[in-house]
Tab-separated table of N, CA and C in Angstrom:
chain	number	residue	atom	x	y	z
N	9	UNK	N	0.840	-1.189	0.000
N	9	UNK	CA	0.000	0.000	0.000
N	9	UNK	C	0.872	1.234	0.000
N	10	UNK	N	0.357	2.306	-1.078
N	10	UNK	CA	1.085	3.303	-0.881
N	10	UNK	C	0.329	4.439	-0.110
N	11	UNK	N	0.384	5.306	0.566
N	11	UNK	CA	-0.202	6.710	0.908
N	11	UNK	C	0.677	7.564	1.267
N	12	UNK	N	-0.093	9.020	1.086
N	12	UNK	CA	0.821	10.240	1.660
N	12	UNK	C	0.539	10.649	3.095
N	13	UNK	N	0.816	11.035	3.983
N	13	UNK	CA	0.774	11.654	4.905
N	13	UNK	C	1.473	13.059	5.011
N	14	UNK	N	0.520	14.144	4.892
N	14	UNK	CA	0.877	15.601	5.103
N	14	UNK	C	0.582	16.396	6.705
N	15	UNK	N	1.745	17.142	6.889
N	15	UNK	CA	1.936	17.353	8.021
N	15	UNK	C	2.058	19.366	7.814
N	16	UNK	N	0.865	19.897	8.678
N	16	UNK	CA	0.894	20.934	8.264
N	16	UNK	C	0.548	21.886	9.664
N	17	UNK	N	1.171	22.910	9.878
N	17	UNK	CA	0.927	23.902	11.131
N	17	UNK	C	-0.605	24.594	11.058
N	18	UNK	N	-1.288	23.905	11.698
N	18	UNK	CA	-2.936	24.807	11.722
N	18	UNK	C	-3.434	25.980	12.284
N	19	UNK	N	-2.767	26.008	13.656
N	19	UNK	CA	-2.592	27.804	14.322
N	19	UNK	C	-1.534	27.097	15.604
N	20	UNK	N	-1.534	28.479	16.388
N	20	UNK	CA	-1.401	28.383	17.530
N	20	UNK	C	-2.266	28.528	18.341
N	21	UNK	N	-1.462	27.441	19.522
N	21	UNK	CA	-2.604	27.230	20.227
N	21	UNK	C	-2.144	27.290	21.680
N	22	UNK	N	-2.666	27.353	23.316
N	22	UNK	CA	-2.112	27.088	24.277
N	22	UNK	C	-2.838	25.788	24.966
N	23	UNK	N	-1.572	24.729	25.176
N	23	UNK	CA	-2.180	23.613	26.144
N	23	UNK	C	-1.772	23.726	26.797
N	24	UNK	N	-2.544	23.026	27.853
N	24	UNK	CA	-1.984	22.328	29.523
N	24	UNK	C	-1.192	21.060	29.323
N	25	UNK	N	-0.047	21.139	30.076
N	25	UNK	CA	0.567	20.422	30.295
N	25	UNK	C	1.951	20.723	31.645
N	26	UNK	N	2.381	19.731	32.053
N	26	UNK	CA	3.392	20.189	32.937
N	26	UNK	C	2.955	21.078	34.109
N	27	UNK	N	1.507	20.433	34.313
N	27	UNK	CA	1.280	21.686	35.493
N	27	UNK	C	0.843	23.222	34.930
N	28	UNK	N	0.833	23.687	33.668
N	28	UNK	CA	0.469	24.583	33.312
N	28	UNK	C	0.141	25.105	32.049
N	29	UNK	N	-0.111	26.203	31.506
N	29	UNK	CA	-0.456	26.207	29.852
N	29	UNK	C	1.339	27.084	29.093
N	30	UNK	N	0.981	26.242	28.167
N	30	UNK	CA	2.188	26.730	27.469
N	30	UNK	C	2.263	27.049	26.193
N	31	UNK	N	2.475	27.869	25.246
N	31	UNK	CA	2.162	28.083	23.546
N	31	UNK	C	2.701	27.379	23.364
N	32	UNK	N	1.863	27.156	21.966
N	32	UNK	CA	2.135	25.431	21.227
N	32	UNK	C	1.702	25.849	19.533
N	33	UNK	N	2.111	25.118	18.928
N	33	UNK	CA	1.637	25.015	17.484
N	33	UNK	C	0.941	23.638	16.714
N	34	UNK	N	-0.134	24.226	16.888
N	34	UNK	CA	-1.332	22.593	16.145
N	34	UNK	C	-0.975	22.175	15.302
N	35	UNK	N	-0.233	20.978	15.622
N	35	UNK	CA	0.076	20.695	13.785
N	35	UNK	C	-0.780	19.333	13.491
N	36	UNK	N	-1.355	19.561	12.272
N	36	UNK	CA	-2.223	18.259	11.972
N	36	UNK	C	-1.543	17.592	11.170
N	37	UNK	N	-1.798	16.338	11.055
N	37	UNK	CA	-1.626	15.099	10.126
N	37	UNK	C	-2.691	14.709	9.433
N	38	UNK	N	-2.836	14.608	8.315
N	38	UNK	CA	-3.583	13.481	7.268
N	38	UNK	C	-3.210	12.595	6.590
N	39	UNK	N	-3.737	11.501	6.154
N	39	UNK	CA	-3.562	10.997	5.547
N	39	UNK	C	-4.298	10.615	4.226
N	40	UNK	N	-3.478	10.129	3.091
N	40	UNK	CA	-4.521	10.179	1.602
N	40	UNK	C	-3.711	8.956	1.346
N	41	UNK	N	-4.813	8.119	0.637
N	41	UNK	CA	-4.550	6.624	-0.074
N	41	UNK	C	-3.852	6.676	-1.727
N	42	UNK	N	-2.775	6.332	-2.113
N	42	UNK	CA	-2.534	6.485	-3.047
N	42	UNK	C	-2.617	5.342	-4.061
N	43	UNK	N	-2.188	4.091	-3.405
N	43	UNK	CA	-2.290	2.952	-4.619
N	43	UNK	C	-2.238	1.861	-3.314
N	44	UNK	N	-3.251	0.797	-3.536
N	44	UNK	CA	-2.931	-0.886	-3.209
N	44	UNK	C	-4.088	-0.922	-2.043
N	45	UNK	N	-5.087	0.025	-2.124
N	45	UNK	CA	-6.141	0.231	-1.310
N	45	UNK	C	-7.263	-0.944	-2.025
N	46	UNK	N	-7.949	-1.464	-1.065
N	46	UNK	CA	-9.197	-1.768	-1.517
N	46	UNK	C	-10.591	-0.818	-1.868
N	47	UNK	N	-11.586	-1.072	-2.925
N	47	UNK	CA	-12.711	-0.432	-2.769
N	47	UNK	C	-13.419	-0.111	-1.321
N	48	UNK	N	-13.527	-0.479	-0.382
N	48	UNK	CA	-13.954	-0.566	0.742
N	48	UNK	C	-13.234	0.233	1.580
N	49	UNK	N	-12.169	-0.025	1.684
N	49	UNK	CA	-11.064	1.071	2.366
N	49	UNK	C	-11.330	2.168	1.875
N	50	UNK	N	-10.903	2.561	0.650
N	50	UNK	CA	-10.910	3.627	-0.186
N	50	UNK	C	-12.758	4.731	0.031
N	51	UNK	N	-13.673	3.852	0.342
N	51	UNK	CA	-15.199	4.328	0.585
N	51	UNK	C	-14.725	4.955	2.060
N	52	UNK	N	-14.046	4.095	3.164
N	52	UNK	CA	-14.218	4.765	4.241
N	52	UNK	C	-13.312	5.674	4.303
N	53	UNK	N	-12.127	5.900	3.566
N	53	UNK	CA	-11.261	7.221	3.701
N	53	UNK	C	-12.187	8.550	3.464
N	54	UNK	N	-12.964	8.428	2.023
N	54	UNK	CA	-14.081	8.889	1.017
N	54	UNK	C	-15.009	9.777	2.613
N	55	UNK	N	-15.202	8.738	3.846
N	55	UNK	CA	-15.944	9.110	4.695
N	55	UNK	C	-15.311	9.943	5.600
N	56	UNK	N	-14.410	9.969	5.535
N	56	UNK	CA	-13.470	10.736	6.594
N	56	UNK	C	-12.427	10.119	7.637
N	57	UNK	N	-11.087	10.761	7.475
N	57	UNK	CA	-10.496	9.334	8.299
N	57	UNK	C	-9.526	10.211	9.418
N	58	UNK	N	-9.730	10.030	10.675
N	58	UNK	CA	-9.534	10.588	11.441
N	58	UNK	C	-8.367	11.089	11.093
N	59	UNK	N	-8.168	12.703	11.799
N	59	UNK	CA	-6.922	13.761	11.791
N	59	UNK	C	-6.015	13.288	13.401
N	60	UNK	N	-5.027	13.524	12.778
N	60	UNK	CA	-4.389	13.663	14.137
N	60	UNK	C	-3.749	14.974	14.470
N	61	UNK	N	-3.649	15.642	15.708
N	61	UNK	CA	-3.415	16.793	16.213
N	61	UNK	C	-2.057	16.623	16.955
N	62	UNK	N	-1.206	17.228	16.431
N	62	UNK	CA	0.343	17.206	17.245
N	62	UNK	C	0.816	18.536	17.846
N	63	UNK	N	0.721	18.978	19.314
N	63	UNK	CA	0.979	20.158	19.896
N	63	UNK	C	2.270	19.854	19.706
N	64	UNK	N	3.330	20.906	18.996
N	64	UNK	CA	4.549	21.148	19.587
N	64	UNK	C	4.812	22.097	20.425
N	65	UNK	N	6.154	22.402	20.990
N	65	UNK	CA	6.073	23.789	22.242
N	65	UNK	C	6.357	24.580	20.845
N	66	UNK	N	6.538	25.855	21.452
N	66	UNK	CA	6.680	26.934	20.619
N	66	UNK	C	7.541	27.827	20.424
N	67	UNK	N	8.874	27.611	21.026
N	67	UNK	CA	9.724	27.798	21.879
N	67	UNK	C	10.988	28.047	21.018
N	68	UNK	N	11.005	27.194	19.559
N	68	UNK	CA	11.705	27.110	18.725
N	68	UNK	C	12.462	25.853	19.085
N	69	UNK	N	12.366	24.806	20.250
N	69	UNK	CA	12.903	23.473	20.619
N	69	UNK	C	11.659	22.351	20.027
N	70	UNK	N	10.522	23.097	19.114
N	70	UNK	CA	9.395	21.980	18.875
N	70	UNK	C	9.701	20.973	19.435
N	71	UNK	N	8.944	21.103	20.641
N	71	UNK	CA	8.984	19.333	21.709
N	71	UNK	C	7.804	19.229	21.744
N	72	UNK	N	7.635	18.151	21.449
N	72	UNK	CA	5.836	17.226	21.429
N	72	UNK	C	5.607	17.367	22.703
N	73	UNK	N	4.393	18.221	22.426
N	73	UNK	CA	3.835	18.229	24.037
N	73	UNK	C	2.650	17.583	24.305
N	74	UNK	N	1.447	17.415	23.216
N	74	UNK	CA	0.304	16.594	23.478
N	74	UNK	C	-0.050	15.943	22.109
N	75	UNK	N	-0.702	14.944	21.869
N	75	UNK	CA	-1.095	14.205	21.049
N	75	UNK	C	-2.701	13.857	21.022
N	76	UNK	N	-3.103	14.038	20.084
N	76	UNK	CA	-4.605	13.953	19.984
N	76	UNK	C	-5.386	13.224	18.783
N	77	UNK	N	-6.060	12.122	19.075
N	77	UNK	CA	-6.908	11.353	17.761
N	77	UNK	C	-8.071	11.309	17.829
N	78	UNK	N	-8.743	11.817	16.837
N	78	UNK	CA	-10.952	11.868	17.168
N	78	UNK	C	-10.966	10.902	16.420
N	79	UNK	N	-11.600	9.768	17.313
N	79	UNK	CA	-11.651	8.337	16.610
N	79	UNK	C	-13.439	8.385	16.968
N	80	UNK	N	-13.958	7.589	16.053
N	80	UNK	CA	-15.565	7.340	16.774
N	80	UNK	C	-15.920	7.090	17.951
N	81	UNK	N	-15.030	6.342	18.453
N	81	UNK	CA	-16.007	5.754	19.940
N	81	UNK	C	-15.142	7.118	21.012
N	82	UNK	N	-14.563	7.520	20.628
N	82	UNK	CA	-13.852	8.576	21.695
N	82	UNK	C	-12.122	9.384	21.399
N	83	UNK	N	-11.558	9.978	22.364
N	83	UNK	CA	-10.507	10.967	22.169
N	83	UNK	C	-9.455	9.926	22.759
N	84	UNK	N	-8.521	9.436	21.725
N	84	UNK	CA	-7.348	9.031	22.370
N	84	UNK	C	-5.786	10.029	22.092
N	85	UNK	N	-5.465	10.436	23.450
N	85	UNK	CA	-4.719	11.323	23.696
N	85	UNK	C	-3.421	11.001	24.507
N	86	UNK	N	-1.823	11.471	24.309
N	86	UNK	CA	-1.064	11.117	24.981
N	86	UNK	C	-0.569	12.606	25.331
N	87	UNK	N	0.006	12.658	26.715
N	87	UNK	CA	0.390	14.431	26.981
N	87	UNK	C	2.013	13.866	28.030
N	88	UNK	N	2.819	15.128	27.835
N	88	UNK	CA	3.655	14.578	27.996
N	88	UNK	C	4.328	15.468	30.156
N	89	UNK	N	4.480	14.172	30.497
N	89	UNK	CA	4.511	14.298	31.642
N	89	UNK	C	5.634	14.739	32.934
N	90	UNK	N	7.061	14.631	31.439
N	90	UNK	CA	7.969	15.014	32.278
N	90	UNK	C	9.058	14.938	31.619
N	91	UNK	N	9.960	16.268	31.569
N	91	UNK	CA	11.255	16.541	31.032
N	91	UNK	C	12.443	16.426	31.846
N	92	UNK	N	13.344	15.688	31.316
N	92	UNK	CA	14.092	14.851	31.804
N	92	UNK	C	15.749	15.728	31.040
């Protein structure tokens, strides 16, 4: 299977994390099917296929600070808990 995945800055934004809010930059992910997909696959991309949301800091050190997926049954999210 081939696909693209584009990775693009959507705004800024401020999350919580670390005990507090910090500027961040939304960056989304998509993805698009390019070749070795089935008809069926290809219908549910057609339907929409979940974005993913990547906070980096803003800081000019872009460090992943939260992670975000809108899947149907709910929000699976990873945030990051401690700099080392």
């Amino acid at each position: 299977r081939l696909g693209q995945l584009s990775l693009h800055v959507a705004s800024p934004a401020r999350v919580e994390v670390l005990g507090g809010y910090r500027n961040a930059l939304n960056t989304v992910i998509t993805r698009k099917p390019i070749n070795g997909y089935s008809a069926k696959e290809l219908k549910k991309f057609a339907e929409g296929d979940p974005t993913i949301h990547i906070f980096f800091s803003a800081d000019g050190k872009l460090m992943p600070l939260k992670a975000q997926l809108q899947a149907g049954f709910g929000t699976i999210a990873a945030t990051l808990v401690e700099i080392k």
